[in-house]
Steps between C-alpha positions, in 0.01 A plus 500: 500500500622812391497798760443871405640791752365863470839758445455586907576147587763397251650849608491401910600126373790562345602776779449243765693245335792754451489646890435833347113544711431455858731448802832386393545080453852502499734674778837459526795286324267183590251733311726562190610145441103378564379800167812375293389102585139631423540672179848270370648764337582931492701672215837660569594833371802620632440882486437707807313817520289451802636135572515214268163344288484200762620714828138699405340205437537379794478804688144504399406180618703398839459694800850633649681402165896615494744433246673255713219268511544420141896503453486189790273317302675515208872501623473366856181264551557392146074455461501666225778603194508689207493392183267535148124452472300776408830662422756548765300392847520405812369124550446242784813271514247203572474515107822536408424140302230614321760774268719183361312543133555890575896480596564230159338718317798780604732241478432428147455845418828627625735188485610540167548891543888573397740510783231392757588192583841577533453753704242340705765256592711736638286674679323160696864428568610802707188428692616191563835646640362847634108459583241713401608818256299733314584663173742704632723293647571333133684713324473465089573751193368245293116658347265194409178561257225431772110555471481880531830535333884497543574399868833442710511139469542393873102692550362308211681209657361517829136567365482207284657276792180650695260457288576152407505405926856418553510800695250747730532855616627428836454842638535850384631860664299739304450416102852262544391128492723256628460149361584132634433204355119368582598149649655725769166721526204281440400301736577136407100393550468718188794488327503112451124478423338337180304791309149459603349607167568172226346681177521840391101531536533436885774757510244765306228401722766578827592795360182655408329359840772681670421834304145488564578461887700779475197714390191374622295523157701450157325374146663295237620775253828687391617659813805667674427283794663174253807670431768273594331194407731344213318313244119632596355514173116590475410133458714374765323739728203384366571148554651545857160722595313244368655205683483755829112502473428143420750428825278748717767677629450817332128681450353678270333863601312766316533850578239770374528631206755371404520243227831290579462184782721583760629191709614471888672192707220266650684529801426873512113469455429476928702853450271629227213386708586657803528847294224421357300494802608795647418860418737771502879377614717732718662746267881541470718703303796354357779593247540234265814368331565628107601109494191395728313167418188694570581681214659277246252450228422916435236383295316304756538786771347747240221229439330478851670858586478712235873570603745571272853459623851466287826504640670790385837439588625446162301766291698793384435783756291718236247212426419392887170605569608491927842399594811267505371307799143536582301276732136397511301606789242268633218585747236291570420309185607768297748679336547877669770560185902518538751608693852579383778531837873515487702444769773716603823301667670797561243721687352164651137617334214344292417749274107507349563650122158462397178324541226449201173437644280227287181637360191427637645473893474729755751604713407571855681573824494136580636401163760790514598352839524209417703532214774705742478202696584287202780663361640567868545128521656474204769744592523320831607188332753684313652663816350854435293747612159626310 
């Protein structure tokens, strides 16, 4: 039986789902590694205005987030590591397996690069002899032709002995990475485990199961929210959506007015009924990531929003219609419009440069307040003052 959702409660669904509405789920680093096990997966960007795409992220969600809470789970507690999925991301090490088909696909891709493999056997034997070393501590004149161009060859080294597994970003002081090899990092109840997924059809339906968690509502269509998914052709998705249905784990929902089925985990549907039984949800307001999940499919967001958001970070200053690094703002169910801040590292500041409100939305004392309150936070969790 199919199920059909006004706009309200898809809107206070998928809000839920994210920890974006009511009293805060998560609290804490317990908090932070309990979103990243709920959702699988967030996107890495490694620029910093305001703090990084998943230090917001996060911020959003888990009450009394720092910094710190993240860096040990990554480089300390070892839960989690980085590594590609929907681009560069930060994933639960529990699935470390699950990438094999991911990393030989690196392997084959930059294996018979010139000079790699030469160079990759240099560089896995001064670990050997020193321990871990980042880029910098290799020193090379020699310039290999690498994805985005000519590269010194001991970087293009390193990355394609990371992306194919034999080694992991051990730990990092700023933007440096420091790699080790991953027998030495992944925990051997991982490392030594048969991939779970036989065919490549299981590992679609994984993947996009995974993606779908990650958003609450997603429908079977060319999205942003796939990217990172090698090999997901339309009738692969097709066929792994299809096989998701027949095995119930996955159901299909309607949402007024709007043509497309959208889909959710059957695991989440005591969640969408709880939401659905409830009136109005404690408002928050909340700052969300350029990167977020929430966010990932622009066309979905503008589908049961009417929001139109695009990352302007790469648009030539004279053709951004806001700014280089503009965030959503989220209140209630809606969106009040965008925010763009800048932090200040010398004057120890958050600065506010500008704030678009979203048509249609009023802006009260209590919404003015509470986006202060918002933004505070954030500059709080980057070790400023608002």
């Amino acid at each position: 039986m199919k199920l059909n959702l006004s706009k309200d409660t898809a809107k206070k669904f998928m809000l839920y789902k994210n920890g974006l509405i009511e009293d805060y789920k998560f609290a804490g680093k317990e908090g932070v590694f309990d979103y990243i096990r709920q959702v699988s997966v967030l996107q890495y960007d490694p620029v910093d205005v305001c703090g990084k795409s998943p230090e917001i992220l996060l911020n959003s969600r888990v009450k009394g987030f720092n910094k710190d809470m993240l860096y040990e789970l990554l480089y300390k507690d070892r839960l989690v590591f980085d590594y590609h999925d929907k681009q560069m991301s930060i994933l639960l090490t529990s699935e470390w397996k699950y990438f094999d088909r991911t990393r030989q696909r690196f392997f084959n891709n930059t294996s018979n690069k010139e000079g790699i493999e030469e160079f990759s056997e240099y560089i896995t034997s001064l670990i050997r002899e020193k321990g871990v070393l980042s880029s910098r501590d290799i020193p090379s004149d020699t310039k290999l032709d690498w994805y985005w161009g000519k590269t010194s060859a001991h970087r293009a080294a390193l990355e394609a002995l990371y992306l194919s597994g034999k080694l992991v970003i051990s730990n990092k002081s700023n933007t440096i990475k420091y790699y080790d090899f991953a027998e030495k990092i992944i925990p051997e109840k991982y490392y030594f485990m048969e991939e779970p997924n036989v065919s490549d059809t299981e590992h679609f339906k994984w993947r996009i199961k995974r993606r779908i968690g990650a958003l609450g509502l997603l429908w079977n269509r060319p999205s942003d929210a796939f990217l990172g998914i090698s090999g997901l052709n339309a009738a692969n998705r097709r066929l792994a959506f299809n096989e998701l249905i027949n095995g119930r784990e996955i159901k299909e929902v309607y949402i007024e007015n709007i043509k497309d089925p959208f889909y959710l985990l059957a695991e989440d549907i005591p969640m969408l009924e709880y939401v659905s039984g409830n009136g109005d949800l404690k408002p928050r307001c909340e700052l969300l990531a350029p990167l977020d999940n929430f966010i990932w499919d622009r066309k979905l967001v503008e589908a049961i929003w009417g929001f139109k958001y695009r990352w302007e970070i790469y648009t030539p200053e004279a053709k951004r219609e806001y700014g280089y690094y503009v965030l959503p703002v989220i209140y209630g169910t809606e969106f009040l419009g965008r925010v763009e801040l800048k932090r200040d590292s010398k004057k120890k500041i958050m600065l506010k440069k500008n704030f678009w409100q979203e048509k249609g939305t009023k802006i009260t004392k209590t919404t003015i307040n509470a986006l202060e309150k918002a933004i505070d936070k954030l500059a709080v969790m980057n070790g400023v003052k608002y």
